[in-house]
Amino acid sequence: MNKLVRLIGISFTIISFLSFGLLYVTSVNYLNYTETASEIPQNIMISEVRIPLITDESQDRTVEVLFTVSNPSSLTIYVTSIEAYIYMDNYSDIRPFLEKMNEILVGVGQFNLQKADSHIIRPGESMTIPVLMTVSGGSVFMSILNTTYDGKYYPYVFGTMWYTFEYIDLIEVVRGVSFLGARGVEPY
């Protein structure tokens, strides 16, 4: 009987230590996840919009939007998807953006990747991720894209980014990443 009581006591002690270790690891992961989810949205920006010089509207052209993502947190993130709505402002139309937004939409650039193929950003690193959108030549969207004022383009871009984590299978969404080309963008 005495050996059985000792065995039960040792078993409860081992279970207690394992439970404490599991609780500790879970708490640390939750804190790291919460920290990352709160810091990443402030560390995403559209650093540049590249628009080619359009001399012939019958040819296809590709617009490139560069998203710069920094990871100040302690977890590795995997950027799986980015979506960018691209508008081209027409300075001769003085209506507010919300009134003319349907008429100046050029299109949507995006990519969707599996976690294994995604862009990996480790803690303390930054990465510039290109999002491409090809506009078909001869389309109304090419005419909208080819709207310039004083030789510059004035794009508005509104983006959304999806990311996940290395060992945590939760998907986070960051909306409202924007680029307002009020100073204009030189064609390349």
Short mmCIF file of C-alpha atoms in Angstrom, two decimals:
data_model
loop_
_atom_site.label_atom_id
_atom_site.label_comp_id
_atom_site.label_asym_id
_atom_site.label_seq_id
_atom_site.Cartn_x
_atom_site.Cartn_y
_atom_site.Cartn_z
CA MET A 1 0.00 0.00 0.00
CA ASN A 2 2.84 2.37 0.89
CA LYS A 3 4.44 1.93 -2.58
CA LEU A 4 1.13 2.63 -4.28
CA VAL A 5 0.68 5.90 -2.34
CA ARG A 6 4.22 6.97 -3.31
CA LEU A 7 3.61 6.12 -6.95
CA ILE A 8 0.38 8.15 -6.97
CA GLY A 9 2.15 11.08 -5.27
CA ILE A 10 5.02 11.01 -7.76
CA SER A 11 2.56 10.79 -10.66
CA PHE A 12 0.62 13.83 -9.41
CA THR A 13 3.87 15.76 -8.98
CA ILE A 14 4.98 14.94 -12.53
CA ILE A 15 1.56 15.86 -13.92
CA SER A 16 1.68 19.15 -11.98
CA PHE A 17 5.08 20.08 -13.42
CA LEU A 18 4.00 19.15 -16.96
CA SER A 19 0.80 21.18 -16.57
CA PHE A 20 2.76 24.17 -15.28
CA GLY A 21 5.18 23.91 -18.22
CA LEU A 22 2.33 23.69 -20.70
CA LEU A 23 0.57 26.68 -19.10
CA TYR A 24 3.82 28.69 -19.21
CA VAL A 25 4.48 27.91 -22.90
CA THR A 26 0.86 28.69 -23.81
CA SER A 27 0.97 32.00 -21.93
CA VAL A 28 4.23 33.07 -23.58
CA ASN A 29 2.90 32.15 -27.05
CA TYR A 30 -0.32 34.07 -26.40
CA LEU A 31 1.60 37.16 -25.27
CA ASN A 32 3.90 36.96 -28.31
CA TYR A 33 0.92 36.52 -30.62
CA THR A 34 -0.93 39.47 -29.07
CA GLU A 35 2.17 41.67 -29.30
CA THR A 36 2.72 40.76 -32.95
CA ALA A 37 -0.93 41.26 -33.93
CA SER A 38 -0.89 44.75 -32.38
CA GLU A 39 2.49 45.87 -33.81
CA ILE A 40 2.41 44.59 -37.40
CA PRO A 41 -0.37 46.91 -38.71
CA GLN A 42 1.72 49.98 -37.82
CA ASN A 43 4.72 48.53 -39.65
CA ILE A 44 3.18 48.05 -43.09
CA MET A 45 3.36 50.74 -45.72
CA ILE A 46 3.19 51.15 -49.46
CA SER A 47 6.65 52.49 -50.15
CA GLU A 48 6.36 53.01 -53.90
CA VAL A 49 4.03 52.74 -56.87
CA ARG A 50 5.73 52.14 -60.23
CA ILE A 51 3.81 53.03 -63.35
CA PRO A 52 5.40 52.68 -66.79
CA LEU A 53 5.33 55.49 -69.34
CA ILE A 54 2.41 54.75 -71.63
CA THR A 55 2.99 55.84 -75.19
CA ASP A 56 0.66 53.31 -76.84
CA GLU A 57 -2.61 52.43 -75.07
CA SER A 58 -3.03 49.29 -77.17
CA GLN A 59 -0.20 47.48 -75.36
CA ASP A 60 -0.50 45.72 -71.98
CA ARG A 61 1.27 47.46 -69.08
CA THR A 62 2.13 46.29 -65.59
CA VAL A 63 1.78 48.47 -62.50
CA GLU A 64 3.92 47.53 -59.50
CA VAL A 65 2.96 48.39 -55.92
CA LEU A 66 5.71 47.85 -53.34
CA PHE A 67 4.60 46.96 -49.81
CA THR A 68 7.28 47.32 -47.14
CA VAL A 69 6.64 45.15 -44.08
CA SER A 70 8.75 45.31 -40.90
CA ASN A 71 8.52 42.75 -38.12
CA PRO A 72 9.45 44.30 -34.75
CA SER A 73 7.86 41.43 -32.81
CA SER A 74 9.36 38.19 -31.51
CA LEU A 75 7.45 35.84 -33.85
CA THR A 76 8.21 35.00 -37.46
CA ILE A 77 5.37 35.96 -39.79
CA TYR A 78 4.38 34.53 -43.16
CA VAL A 79 2.77 36.97 -45.61
CA THR A 80 0.37 34.81 -47.60
CA SER A 81 -1.74 37.36 -49.51
CA ILE A 82 -1.83 41.01 -50.47
CA GLU A 83 -4.56 42.80 -52.38
CA ALA A 84 -4.17 46.35 -53.75
CA TYR A 85 -6.99 48.40 -55.28
CA ILE A 86 -5.41 50.91 -57.66
CA TYR A 87 -7.14 54.15 -58.63
CA MET A 88 -5.79 56.90 -60.91
CA ASP A 89 -6.89 60.39 -59.92
CA ASN A 90 -7.98 62.73 -62.63
CA TYR A 91 -7.01 66.27 -61.56
CA SER A 92 -9.33 67.82 -64.12
CA ASP A 93 -12.29 66.28 -62.23
CA ILE A 94 -12.62 68.30 -59.01
CA ARG A 95 -15.21 66.05 -57.37
CA PRO A 96 -14.23 64.40 -54.07
CA PHE A 97 -12.64 60.97 -54.29
CA LEU A 98 -15.70 59.12 -52.97
CA GLU A 99 -17.89 60.56 -55.72
CA LYS A 100 -15.57 59.57 -58.55
CA MET A 101 -13.94 56.41 -57.17
CA ASN A 102 -15.93 54.01 -59.37
CA GLU A 103 -14.90 55.96 -62.48
CA ILE A 104 -11.18 56.06 -61.66
CA LEU A 105 -10.66 52.41 -60.59
CA VAL A 106 -7.88 50.88 -62.68
CA GLY A 107 -8.01 47.40 -61.14
CA VAL A 108 -6.84 45.10 -58.39
CA GLY A 109 -3.35 43.68 -58.02
CA GLN A 110 -3.00 40.68 -55.77
CA PHE A 111 -1.30 37.42 -54.96
CA ASN A 112 -2.33 34.42 -52.86
CA LEU A 113 0.28 31.95 -51.67
CA GLN A 114 0.26 28.79 -49.58
CA LYS A 115 2.09 29.07 -46.25
CA ALA A 116 5.02 27.01 -47.58
CA ASP A 117 5.52 29.46 -50.49
CA SER A 118 4.79 32.72 -48.64
CA HIS A 119 7.10 35.64 -47.85
CA ILE A 120 8.82 34.91 -44.52
CA ILE A 121 9.73 37.87 -42.30
CA ARG A 122 11.71 36.98 -39.20
CA PRO A 123 11.81 39.11 -36.03
CA GLY A 124 13.70 42.36 -36.58
CA GLU A 125 13.67 42.05 -40.37
CA SER A 126 11.97 44.08 -43.09
CA MET A 127 10.97 43.04 -46.58
CA THR A 128 9.66 44.82 -49.65
CA ILE A 129 7.00 42.74 -51.40
CA PRO A 130 5.89 43.63 -54.95
CA VAL A 131 2.26 43.30 -55.98
CA LEU A 132 1.73 43.38 -59.74
CA MET A 133 -1.30 44.30 -61.78
CA THR A 134 -1.35 44.00 -65.57
CA VAL A 135 -3.73 46.31 -67.42
CA SER A 136 -4.93 45.07 -70.79
CA GLY A 137 -4.10 47.26 -73.74
CA GLY A 138 -7.01 48.86 -75.56
CA SER A 139 -9.31 48.62 -72.54
CA VAL A 140 -11.09 51.42 -70.72
CA PHE A 141 -8.83 50.62 -67.74
CA MET A 142 -5.76 51.47 -69.82
CA SER A 143 -7.32 54.87 -70.58
CA ILE A 144 -7.92 55.44 -66.87
CA LEU A 145 -4.34 54.36 -66.06
CA ASN A 146 -2.97 56.76 -68.66
CA THR A 147 -4.34 59.83 -66.86
CA THR A 148 -1.54 62.31 -66.17
CA TYR A 149 -1.23 65.87 -65.00
CA ASP A 150 2.00 67.81 -65.67
CA GLY A 151 3.61 64.55 -66.81
CA LYS A 152 2.95 62.71 -63.53
CA TYR A 153 0.52 60.03 -62.43
CA TYR A 154 -1.56 60.54 -59.27
CA PRO A 155 -2.46 57.07 -58.01
CA TYR A 156 -4.44 56.10 -54.92
CA VAL A 157 -3.81 52.60 -53.62
CA PHE A 158 -5.73 50.87 -50.84
CA GLY A 159 -4.32 47.56 -49.69
CA THR A 160 -5.10 44.59 -47.48
CA MET A 161 -2.54 42.07 -46.21
CA TRP A 162 -3.04 38.58 -44.78
CA TYR A 163 -0.37 36.91 -42.68
CA THR A 164 0.05 33.94 -40.39
CA PHE A 165 2.69 32.66 -37.97
CA GLU A 166 5.34 29.98 -37.93
CA TYR A 167 3.86 27.66 -35.31
CA ILE A 168 0.43 29.23 -34.79
CA ASP A 169 -2.19 28.58 -37.46
CA LEU A 170 -4.16 31.80 -37.14
CA ILE A 171 -4.61 34.20 -40.04
CA GLU A 172 -4.47 37.93 -39.32
CA VAL A 173 -5.82 40.58 -41.71
CA VAL A 174 -4.56 44.16 -41.93
CA ARG A 175 -6.83 46.51 -43.85
CA GLY A 176 -6.41 50.18 -44.70
CA VAL A 177 -2.83 50.24 -45.95
CA SER A 178 -2.88 53.23 -48.27
CA PHE A 179 -0.83 55.30 -50.68
CA LEU A 180 -2.11 58.71 -51.71
CA GLY A 181 -0.02 60.03 -54.58
CA ALA A 182 -0.74 63.71 -53.92
CA ARG A 183 2.79 64.71 -55.00
CA GLY A 184 2.58 62.62 -58.14
CA VAL A 185 4.52 59.63 -59.40
CA GLU A 186 7.03 59.94 -62.24
CA PRO A 187 6.63 57.26 -64.91
CA TYR A 188 9.58 54.94 -65.42
#
